[in-house]
Tab-separated table of C-alpha atoms in Angstrom:
chain	number	residue	atom	x	y	z
B	1	UNK	CA	-2.628	-15.735	10.095
B	2	UNK	CA	-2.726	-15.123	6.282
B	3	UNK	CA	-5.284	-13.572	3.981
B	4	UNK	CA	-5.314	-11.786	0.228
B	5	UNK	CA	-6.551	-8.701	-0.665
B	6	UNK	CA	-7.835	-8.904	-3.907
B	7	UNK	CA	-9.263	-5.888	-6.330
B	8	UNK	CA	-10.231	-5.851	-10.258
B	9	UNK	CA	-8.168	-2.895	-11.787
B	10	UNK	CA	-10.311	-1.028	-14.795
B	11	UNK	CA	-9.969	-2.055	-18.444
B	12	UNK	CA	-7.067	0.009	-19.958
B	13	UNK	CA	-8.284	2.427	-23.053
B	14	UNK	CA	-7.735	-0.378	-25.547
B	15	UNK	CA	-10.257	-2.302	-23.556
B	16	UNK	CA	-8.206	-5.312	-21.859
B	17	UNK	CA	-9.384	-6.309	-18.769
B	18	UNK	CA	-6.043	-6.269	-16.613
B	19	UNK	CA	-5.522	-9.427	-14.255
B	20	UNK	CA	-6.766	-9.121	-10.685
B	21	UNK	CA	-4.371	-7.539	-8.203
B	22	UNK	CA	-3.711	-9.715	-5.231
B	23	UNK	CA	-1.853	-8.578	-2.295
B	24	UNK	CA	-0.818	-11.270	0.371
B	25	UNK	CA	-1.114	-9.931	4.032
B	26	UNK	CA	0.040	-11.677	7.196
B	27	UNK	CA	-0.702	-10.697	10.829
B	28	UNK	CA	0.767	-12.049	13.843
B	29	UNK	CA	-0.499	-13.513	16.934
B	30	UNK	CA	-0.760	-11.026	20.423
B	31	UNK	CA	1.946	-12.661	21.946
B	32	UNK	CA	4.046	-12.800	18.693
B	33	UNK	CA	2.897	-9.174	17.534
B	34	UNK	CA	4.369	-7.747	21.065
B	35	UNK	CA	7.548	-9.576	20.664
B	36	UNK	CA	8.101	-8.459	16.962
B	37	UNK	CA	7.224	-4.612	18.149
B	38	UNK	CA	9.918	-5.044	21.123
B	39	UNK	CA	12.514	-5.723	18.780
B	40	UNK	CA	11.398	-3.240	16.071
B	41	UNK	CA	12.369	-0.724	18.721
B	42	UNK	CA	15.054	-2.185	19.542
B	43	UNK	CA	16.374	-2.135	15.591
B	44	UNK	CA	14.693	1.264	14.803
B	45	UNK	CA	17.554	3.849	16.597
B	46	UNK	CA	20.750	2.091	15.081
B	47	UNK	CA	18.873	1.774	11.850
B	48	UNK	CA	17.811	5.572	12.097
B	49	UNK	CA	21.882	6.175	12.893
B	50	UNK	CA	22.642	4.190	9.872
B	51	UNK	CA	20.658	6.428	7.583
B	52	UNK	CA	22.258	9.661	9.272
B	53	UNK	CA	25.464	8.367	9.038
B	54	UNK	CA	24.790	6.922	5.066
B	55	UNK	CA	23.188	10.593	3.964
B	56	UNK	CA	19.887	8.815	3.528
B	57	UNK	CA	17.404	10.441	6.326
B	58	UNK	CA	15.662	12.177	3.353
B	59	UNK	CA	15.618	8.994	0.828
B	60	UNK	CA	14.283	6.354	2.510
B	61	UNK	CA	10.726	7.455	3.706
B	62	UNK	CA	8.166	4.687	4.426
B	63	UNK	CA	7.623	3.289	7.461
B	64	UNK	CA	9.171	5.961	9.665
B	65	UNK	CA	8.512	9.153	11.766
B	66	UNK	CA	9.319	12.033	9.437
B	67	UNK	CA	8.168	15.163	10.159
B	68	UNK	CA	6.998	18.300	8.456
B	69	UNK	CA	8.452	21.543	9.070
B	70	UNK	CA	5.212	22.273	11.026
B	71	UNK	CA	6.104	19.547	13.344
B	72	UNK	CA	3.378	17.192	12.076
B	73	UNK	CA	3.800	13.924	10.982
B	74	UNK	CA	4.421	13.374	7.095
B	75	UNK	CA	1.875	11.165	5.076
B	76	UNK	CA	2.330	9.877	1.782
B	77	UNK	CA	0.479	13.192	0.726
B	78	UNK	CA	3.986	15.170	2.131
B	79	UNK	CA	5.862	12.811	0.244
B	80	UNK	CA	4.325	12.903	-3.248
B	81	UNK	CA	4.581	16.983	-2.795
B	82	UNK	CA	8.244	16.515	-1.417
B	83	UNK	CA	8.948	14.709	-5.091
B	84	UNK	CA	7.065	16.781	-7.286
B	85	UNK	CA	8.582	20.149	-5.155
B	86	UNK	CA	12.036	18.799	-6.682
B	87	UNK	CA	11.040	18.325	-10.076
B	88	UNK	CA	9.346	21.730	-10.033
B	89	UNK	CA	12.709	23.206	-8.877
B	90	UNK	CA	15.158	21.516	-11.391
B	91	UNK	CA	13.023	23.148	-14.382
B	92	UNK	CA	14.211	20.683	-17.112
B	93	UNK	CA	14.500	17.144	-15.227
B	94	UNK	CA	13.713	13.542	-16.330
B	95	UNK	CA	11.863	11.059	-13.940
B	96	UNK	CA	12.110	7.568	-13.761
B	97	UNK	CA	9.767	5.465	-11.548
B	98	UNK	CA	10.498	1.954	-10.530
B	99	UNK	CA	8.098	-0.790	-8.658
B	100	UNK	CA	9.902	-3.581	-6.827
B	101	UNK	CA	7.860	-7.117	-7.767
B	102	UNK	CA	6.662	-9.003	-4.784
B	103	UNK	CA	9.226	-7.261	-1.964
B	104	UNK	CA	8.760	-8.770	0.814
B	105	UNK	CA	8.273	-12.068	-0.437
B	106	UNK	CA	11.384	-11.999	-2.472
B	107	UNK	CA	13.941	-10.954	0.464
B	108	UNK	CA	16.991	-13.513	0.640
B	109	UNK	CA	17.359	-14.577	4.385
B	110	UNK	CA	20.893	-14.652	4.284
B	111	UNK	CA	21.310	-11.225	2.754
B	112	UNK	CA	18.892	-10.287	5.537
B	113	UNK	CA	20.983	-11.748	8.236
B	114	UNK	CA	24.146	-9.961	7.042
B	115	UNK	CA	22.630	-6.789	7.477
B	116	UNK	CA	21.203	-7.484	10.766
B	117	UNK	CA	24.442	-8.361	11.894
B	118	UNK	CA	26.101	-5.190	10.180
B	119	UNK	CA	23.473	-3.036	11.953
B	120	UNK	CA	24.565	-4.866	15.271
B	121	UNK	CA	28.066	-4.776	14.484
B	122	UNK	CA	28.292	-8.377	15.115
B	123	UNK	CA	29.725	-11.261	13.311
B	124	UNK	CA	26.892	-13.745	14.198
B	125	UNK	CA	23.389	-12.383	15.921
B	126	UNK	CA	22.661	-12.769	19.143
B	127	UNK	CA	20.428	-15.813	20.484
B	128	UNK	CA	17.314	-13.463	21.248
B	129	UNK	CA	17.640	-11.730	17.470
B	130	UNK	CA	18.426	-15.176	16.126
B	131	UNK	CA	14.981	-16.259	17.155
B	132	UNK	CA	13.329	-13.483	15.963
B	133	UNK	CA	15.314	-13.813	12.901
B	134	UNK	CA	14.224	-17.714	12.283
B	135	UNK	CA	10.605	-16.704	13.026
B	136	UNK	CA	10.303	-14.102	10.175
B	137	UNK	CA	12.390	-16.488	7.796
B	138	UNK	CA	10.580	-19.908	9.134
B	139	UNK	CA	7.461	-18.410	9.690
B	140	UNK	CA	4.624	-20.893	10.171
B	141	UNK	CA	1.159	-19.372	8.989
B	142	UNK	CA	-2.559	-20.392	8.491
B	143	UNK	CA	-5.271	-19.302	6.122
B	144	UNK	CA	-7.817	-17.036	7.653
B	145	UNK	CA	-10.807	-18.534	5.821
B	146	UNK	CA	-9.355	-22.156	6.251
B	147	UNK	CA	-9.317	-21.494	10.158
B	148	UNK	CA	-12.514	-19.742	10.432
B	149	UNK	CA	-14.140	-22.657	8.132
B	150	UNK	CA	-12.403	-25.246	10.252
B	151	UNK	CA	-14.077	-23.284	13.552
B	152	UNK	CA	-17.356	-22.803	12.271
B	153	UNK	CA	-17.551	-18.930	11.612
B	154	UNK	CA	-17.360	-19.505	7.762
B	155	UNK	CA	-19.404	-21.931	4.891
B	156	UNK	CA	-19.395	-21.991	1.458
B	157	UNK	CA	-22.544	-21.516	-0.699
B	158	UNK	CA	-23.135	-22.139	-4.251
B	159	UNK	CA	-23.514	-19.506	-6.723
B	160	UNK	CA	-23.629	-20.718	-10.349
B	161	UNK	CA	-21.283	-22.887	-10.898
B	162	UNK	CA	-18.797	-21.307	-8.202
B	163	UNK	CA	-18.516	-21.416	-4.810
B	164	UNK	CA	-18.680	-18.176	-2.464
B	165	UNK	CA	-17.498	-17.721	0.898
B	166	UNK	CA	-20.434	-16.815	3.492
B	167	UNK	CA	-19.207	-15.644	7.040
B	168	UNK	CA	-21.463	-16.860	9.673
B	169	UNK	CA	-20.292	-14.215	12.102
B	170	UNK	CA	-19.554	-10.787	10.856
B	171	UNK	CA	-15.555	-9.563	10.977
B	172	UNK	CA	-16.527	-7.202	14.149
B	173	UNK	CA	-18.244	-10.117	15.929
B	174	UNK	CA	-15.452	-12.268	15.690
B	175	UNK	CA	-14.184	-13.318	19.348
B	176	UNK	CA	-10.581	-11.808	19.983
B	177	UNK	CA	-9.740	-15.802	20.963
B	178	UNK	CA	-10.987	-17.650	17.921
B	179	UNK	CA	-10.587	-21.242	19.809
B	180	UNK	CA	-9.955	-22.713	22.819
B	181	UNK	CA	-6.111	-24.261	23.710
B	182	UNK	CA	-7.646	-27.539	23.166
B	183	UNK	CA	-9.384	-26.493	19.379
B	184	UNK	CA	-6.116	-25.178	18.425
B	185	UNK	CA	-4.332	-28.077	18.863
B	186	UNK	CA	-7.002	-30.730	17.419
B	187	UNK	CA	-8.592	-28.458	14.814
B	188	UNK	CA	-5.749	-26.013	13.437
B	189	UNK	CA	-2.481	-27.945	14.524
B	190	UNK	CA	-4.127	-31.444	13.571
B	191	UNK	CA	-3.318	-33.484	16.757
B	192	UNK	CA	-5.500	-36.242	17.371
B	193	UNK	CA	-5.705	-37.176	14.090
B	194	UNK	CA	-9.025	-35.759	13.453
B	195	UNK	CA	-8.305	-32.774	11.351
B	196	UNK	CA	-5.352	-32.487	8.713
B	197	UNK	CA	-3.168	-29.616	10.154
B	198	UNK	CA	-3.409	-26.003	8.605
B	199	UNK	CA	-0.389	-25.211	9.531
B	200	UNK	CA	1.897	-23.966	6.513
B	201	UNK	CA	5.951	-23.249	7.021
B	202	UNK	CA	7.944	-20.830	4.772
B	203	UNK	CA	10.708	-23.538	3.388
B	204	UNK	CA	12.195	-21.575	0.680
B	205	UNK	CA	15.440	-19.493	1.428
B	206	UNK	CA	13.845	-16.271	0.842
B	207	UNK	CA	10.515	-14.328	1.830
B	208	UNK	CA	9.220	-12.672	4.863
B	209	UNK	CA	5.349	-12.203	6.229
B	210	UNK	CA	4.092	-9.025	4.828
B	211	UNK	CA	1.996	-7.452	7.842
B	212	UNK	CA	4.177	-8.216	11.102
B	213	UNK	CA	5.467	-5.136	13.371
B	214	UNK	CA	8.680	-5.659	12.166
B	215	UNK	CA	8.362	-6.727	8.741
B	216	UNK	CA	8.927	-2.879	7.335
B	217	UNK	CA	11.609	-2.256	9.524
B	218	UNK	CA	13.640	-5.565	7.892
B	219	UNK	CA	12.516	-4.964	4.432
B	220	UNK	CA	14.063	-1.287	4.693
B	221	UNK	CA	17.121	-2.512	6.323
B	222	UNK	CA	17.770	-5.235	3.777
B	223	UNK	CA	17.910	-2.449	0.967
B	224	UNK	CA	20.108	0.147	3.064
B	225	UNK	CA	23.324	-1.033	0.445
B	226	UNK	CA	20.931	-0.280	-2.622
B	227	UNK	CA	19.917	2.600	-0.994
B	228	UNK	CA	23.628	4.008	-0.628
B	229	UNK	CA	24.691	2.995	-4.051
B	230	UNK	CA	21.669	4.957	-5.760
B	231	UNK	CA	22.614	8.003	-3.385
B	232	UNK	CA	26.008	8.044	-4.479
B	233	UNK	CA	24.980	7.797	-8.165
B	234	UNK	CA	22.380	10.648	-8.420
B	235	UNK	CA	24.551	12.563	-5.893
B	236	UNK	CA	27.434	12.219	-8.818
B	237	UNK	CA	25.044	13.726	-11.580
B	238	UNK	CA	23.083	16.084	-9.207
B	239	UNK	CA	20.213	14.381	-8.888
B	240	UNK	CA	17.725	12.815	-6.354
B	241	UNK	CA	15.586	9.859	-5.557
B	242	UNK	CA	13.038	8.731	-2.941
B	243	UNK	CA	12.533	5.140	-1.923
B	244	UNK	CA	9.036	4.445	-0.525
B	245	UNK	CA	8.997	1.154	0.134
B	246	UNK	CA	9.032	-0.896	-3.257
B	247	UNK	CA	8.470	2.312	-5.204
B	248	UNK	CA	11.369	4.072	-5.983
B	249	UNK	CA	11.784	7.607	-7.743
B	250	UNK	CA	14.883	9.019	-9.609
B	251	UNK	CA	15.056	12.745	-10.421
B	252	UNK	CA	17.926	13.657	-12.639
B	253	UNK	CA	18.883	16.726	-14.650
B	254	UNK	CA	18.782	16.073	-18.497
B	255	UNK	CA	16.915	14.101	-21.207
B	256	UNK	CA	16.270	10.577	-22.603
B	257	UNK	CA	19.977	9.721	-21.844
B	258	UNK	CA	20.383	10.542	-18.858
B	259	UNK	CA	17.257	8.892	-17.527
B	260	UNK	CA	17.899	5.782	-19.384
B	261	UNK	CA	21.309	5.527	-17.592
B	262	UNK	CA	19.832	6.169	-14.195
B	263	UNK	CA	17.164	3.509	-14.620
B	264	UNK	CA	19.872	1.055	-16.272
B	265	UNK	CA	21.563	1.745	-12.870
B	266	UNK	CA	19.061	1.026	-10.718
B	267	UNK	CA	17.720	-1.924	-12.286
B	268	UNK	CA	21.611	-3.295	-12.342
B	269	UNK	CA	22.147	-2.872	-8.971
B	270	UNK	CA	18.951	-4.194	-7.231
B	271	UNK	CA	20.221	-7.705	-8.896
B	272	UNK	CA	23.041	-7.603	-6.193
B	273	UNK	CA	20.690	-7.520	-3.532
B	274	UNK	CA	19.044	-11.422	-4.093
B	275	UNK	CA	18.571	-13.575	-6.870
B	276	UNK	CA	14.192	-13.144	-6.671
B	277	UNK	CA	14.542	-9.389	-6.389
B	278	UNK	CA	12.951	-8.160	-9.502
B	279	UNK	CA	11.849	-4.267	-10.877
B	280	UNK	CA	8.776	-4.585	-12.730
B	281	UNK	CA	9.031	-3.598	-16.434
B	282	UNK	CA	5.241	-2.725	-16.737
B	283	UNK	CA	5.436	-0.365	-13.912
B	284	UNK	CA	8.692	1.357	-15.075
B	285	UNK	CA	8.134	4.874	-16.458
B	286	UNK	CA	10.801	7.690	-18.014
B	287	UNK	CA	9.200	10.756	-18.507
B	288	UNK	CA	10.788	14.371	-18.998
B	289	UNK	CA	9.751	17.578	-17.900
B	290	UNK	CA	10.557	20.797	-19.073
B	291	UNK	CA	9.936	24.720	-18.088
B	292	UNK	CA	7.408	26.589	-20.256
B	293	UNK	CA	5.327	29.675	-19.130
B	294	UNK	CA	3.344	29.025	-16.507
B	295	UNK	CA	4.825	26.016	-15.101
B	296	UNK	CA	6.179	22.850	-16.796
B	297	UNK	CA	5.205	20.327	-19.731
B	298	UNK	CA	6.285	16.773	-19.783
B	299	UNK	CA	6.699	14.187	-22.467
B	300	UNK	CA	6.737	10.446	-21.905
B	301	UNK	CA	10.073	8.727	-22.916
B	302	UNK	CA	9.311	5.168	-22.595
B	303	UNK	CA	7.372	2.552	-20.054
B	304	UNK	CA	3.739	1.992	-20.503
B	305	UNK	CA	2.616	4.364	-17.735
B	306	UNK	CA	2.816	8.229	-17.803
B	307	UNK	CA	0.260	8.870	-20.124
B	308	UNK	CA	-1.086	11.876	-18.209
B	309	UNK	CA	1.870	12.346	-16.020
B	310	UNK	CA	3.920	11.162	-12.981
B	311	UNK	CA	2.015	9.156	-11.096
B	312	UNK	CA	3.449	8.716	-7.326
B	313	UNK	CA	1.844	7.389	-3.952
B	314	UNK	CA	-1.506	8.074	-5.301
B	315	UNK	CA	-1.440	11.218	-7.010
B	316	UNK	CA	-0.479	12.575	-10.554
B	317	UNK	CA	2.047	15.499	-12.001
B	318	UNK	CA	1.352	17.183	-15.212
B	319	UNK	CA	3.833	19.883	-14.762
B	320	UNK	CA	1.371	22.518	-13.601
B	321	UNK	CA	-1.175	20.974	-11.097
B	322	UNK	CA	-1.597	17.572	-8.901
B	323	UNK	CA	-4.459	15.812	-9.043
B	324	UNK	CA	-5.547	12.353	-7.154
B	325	UNK	CA	-4.537	9.194	-9.212
B	326	UNK	CA	-7.754	8.528	-12.156
B	327	UNK	CA	-7.207	4.847	-10.683
B	328	UNK	CA	-7.822	6.191	-7.140
B	329	UNK	CA	-11.306	8.251	-8.145
B	330	UNK	CA	-12.642	5.049	-9.858
B	331	UNK	CA	-11.587	2.722	-6.733
B	332	UNK	CA	-13.394	5.554	-4.756
B	333	UNK	CA	-16.602	5.464	-6.975
B	334	UNK	CA	-16.750	1.688	-7.542
B	335	UNK	CA	-16.678	1.326	-3.557
B	336	UNK	CA	-19.031	4.233	-3.172
B	337	UNK	CA	-21.710	2.243	-5.286
B	338	UNK	CA	-21.273	-1.066	-3.707
B	339	UNK	CA	-21.997	0.691	-0.603
B	340	UNK	CA	-25.284	2.786	-1.712
B	341	UNK	CA	-26.528	-0.418	-2.888
B	342	UNK	CA	-26.224	-2.163	0.457
B	343	UNK	CA	-27.535	1.183	2.267
B	344	UNK	CA	-30.529	1.238	-0.011
B	345	UNK	CA	-31.712	-2.412	0.285
B	346	UNK	CA	-31.429	-1.419	4.469
B	347	UNK	CA	-33.552	1.722	4.015
B	348	UNK	CA	-36.360	-0.050	1.764
B	349	UNK	CA	-36.659	-2.222	4.607
B	350	UNK	CA	-36.374	-0.446	7.246
B	351	UNK	CA	-39.332	1.460	5.825
B	352	UNK	CA	-41.906	-1.020	4.150
B	353	UNK	CA	-44.618	0.814	2.007
B	354	UNK	CA	-42.737	3.917	1.729
B	355	UNK	CA	-42.871	5.456	-1.435
B	356	UNK	CA	-39.138	6.135	-3.066
B	357	UNK	CA	-39.396	10.284	-2.420
B	358	UNK	CA	-40.192	9.690	1.402
B	359	UNK	CA	-36.972	6.867	1.548
B	360	UNK	CA	-34.670	9.103	-0.410
B	361	UNK	CA	-35.722	11.775	2.229
B	362	UNK	CA	-34.178	9.277	5.154
B	363	UNK	CA	-31.025	9.138	3.189
B	364	UNK	CA	-28.382	11.378	5.058
B	365	UNK	CA	-25.875	12.199	2.227
B	366	UNK	CA	-23.412	14.304	4.187
B	367	UNK	CA	-23.144	11.545	7.209
B	368	UNK	CA	-22.327	9.000	4.185
B	369	UNK	CA	-19.926	11.177	2.609
B	370	UNK	CA	-17.953	11.873	5.613
B	371	UNK	CA	-18.128	8.378	7.394
B	372	UNK	CA	-17.336	6.628	3.827
B	373	UNK	CA	-14.571	4.293	3.570
B	374	UNK	CA	-10.886	4.153	5.428
B	375	UNK	CA	-8.016	5.427	2.834
B	376	UNK	CA	-6.251	2.780	0.968
B	377	UNK	CA	-2.399	2.703	1.076
B	378	UNK	CA	-2.435	5.789	3.688
B	379	UNK	CA	0.554	5.718	5.614
B	380	UNK	CA	0.438	8.169	8.599
B	381	UNK	CA	2.511	8.768	11.881
B	382	UNK	CA	-0.104	7.773	14.734
B	383	UNK	CA	-3.279	6.299	14.226
B	384	UNK	CA	-5.678	7.493	11.285
B	385	UNK	CA	-7.707	4.230	11.311
B	386	UNK	CA	-10.781	7.073	11.175
B	387	UNK	CA	-9.563	8.842	8.255
B	388	UNK	CA	-12.256	8.661	5.010
B	389	UNK	CA	-11.620	9.100	1.950
B	390	UNK	CA	-13.232	12.761	2.169
B	391	UNK	CA	-10.868	13.750	5.297
B	392	UNK	CA	-8.192	12.423	2.710
B	393	UNK	CA	-8.957	14.732	-0.027
B	394	UNK	CA	-9.722	17.510	1.986
B	395	UNK	CA	-6.059	16.816	3.754
B	396	UNK	CA	-4.126	16.716	0.448
B	397	UNK	CA	-5.773	19.899	-0.709
B	398	UNK	CA	-4.619	21.604	2.321
B	399	UNK	CA	-1.244	20.047	1.769
B	400	UNK	CA	-0.452	20.845	-2.076
B	401	UNK	CA	-1.907	24.321	-1.583
B	402	UNK	CA	-2.372	25.899	-5.325
B	403	UNK	CA	-1.100	23.596	-6.699
B	404	UNK	CA	-3.923	21.005	-5.718
B	405	UNK	CA	-6.480	22.874	-6.798
B	406	UNK	CA	-7.455	20.503	-9.633
B	407	UNK	CA	-8.469	18.017	-6.497
B	408	UNK	CA	-11.339	19.946	-5.607
B	409	UNK	CA	-12.806	19.828	-9.110
B	410	UNK	CA	-12.039	16.315	-8.913
B	411	UNK	CA	-14.505	16.005	-5.970
B	412	UNK	CA	-17.058	18.806	-6.950
B	413	UNK	CA	-19.554	15.951	-8.523
B	414	UNK	CA	-18.980	13.530	-5.381
B	415	UNK	CA	-22.216	14.754	-3.503
B	416	UNK	CA	-24.282	14.983	-6.669
B	417	UNK	CA	-22.885	11.167	-7.876
B	418	UNK	CA	-23.981	9.925	-4.092
B	419	UNK	CA	-27.602	11.000	-4.103
B	420	UNK	CA	-27.899	10.007	-7.654
B	421	UNK	CA	-26.640	6.617	-7.594
B	422	UNK	CA	-28.470	6.237	-4.420
B	423	UNK	CA	-32.080	7.450	-5.997
B	424	UNK	CA	-31.235	4.786	-8.660
B	425	UNK	CA	-30.107	2.222	-6.273
B	426	UNK	CA	-33.575	2.665	-4.150
B	427	UNK	CA	-35.622	2.420	-7.320
B	428	UNK	CA	-34.134	-0.968	-7.981
B	429	UNK	CA	-34.881	-2.191	-4.220
B	430	UNK	CA	-38.529	-1.006	-4.543
B	431	UNK	CA	-39.118	-2.689	-7.896
């Protein structure tokens, strides 16, 4: 089933409104998910062995079980700190960040098959593996909202000149089995002629669904030769690199010339791995860090990003300290405002006839802040579905130590902002 995550980035300093960000995700049916999980398990051991044999164990960091020295599972917090520590250890270094555009949607099927065969040491995939390969490359999808509408869980409501979706059943209350076998055949597959089929099949020679249990493993495997080539390049010049899915960071000794050469090498090398694989020019940056009393300073050499320092895996490093990314903080306060507005309306409805002071006294701000929101883009071994932004920030402060002291300052006004915003929204709801 396909659905989209959409969000609107904040305006840039020039006042321009960026295009909406859209990430297409797919999740498999329960039976298919079990099958994909099983084959991911089968491929994991030879893939991990291949990484070790190629010396890539510490370079490819996403979607793998990697441990801290204390034996805890690493998260993107740890990976960001690892990169910042490499830059600090170099003293003078150039840093290149690259981003592969629409990575999962661009994976070449033939090249993926070759890597899969190579991992198993066979000329042709065994029948069972070939069946999984076909399922992942010729995948069939149903749009989530189209299915919900067809099954009566969603209706469209006019709002001004546009239509907005209204769910007749909340996501938490959706039945685990959306429909009977008969309804599936008739209303989803279009059997019987009463309804058009909602099933779409990928007919391209590229692209795998992002979100299935095996997708991350296959995406990592797909670029193993690219990882090896980049590893050989940076090793030869005394540098380092990390790849976190579609995010690549290259750290090399030297300045502008060395950084540009590393950037150009990576961009040329990636073209060998499928005609659809493209590195986003707009998200490529080159910075130089150099030693100064009390730490490092930086200068931005190339690219649109990096005005305030290196941004990597949700954090920013300016040479002296690490911070939560500005965009991360903006996203937090935007979501807080939306949630507080809903909470204020609920409180006013719960206590009719009461004045603002009374209703404000019923707002449990500490509880709101502790339970608020899951963390976006947080990858951690194990099930951390209950992690909130507050938990995440505290973990970052602990992990970064003295380097991350400014994170506490970034959050010091969080409580006050929550209370002030709640008072404002209660006042509006009472009006």
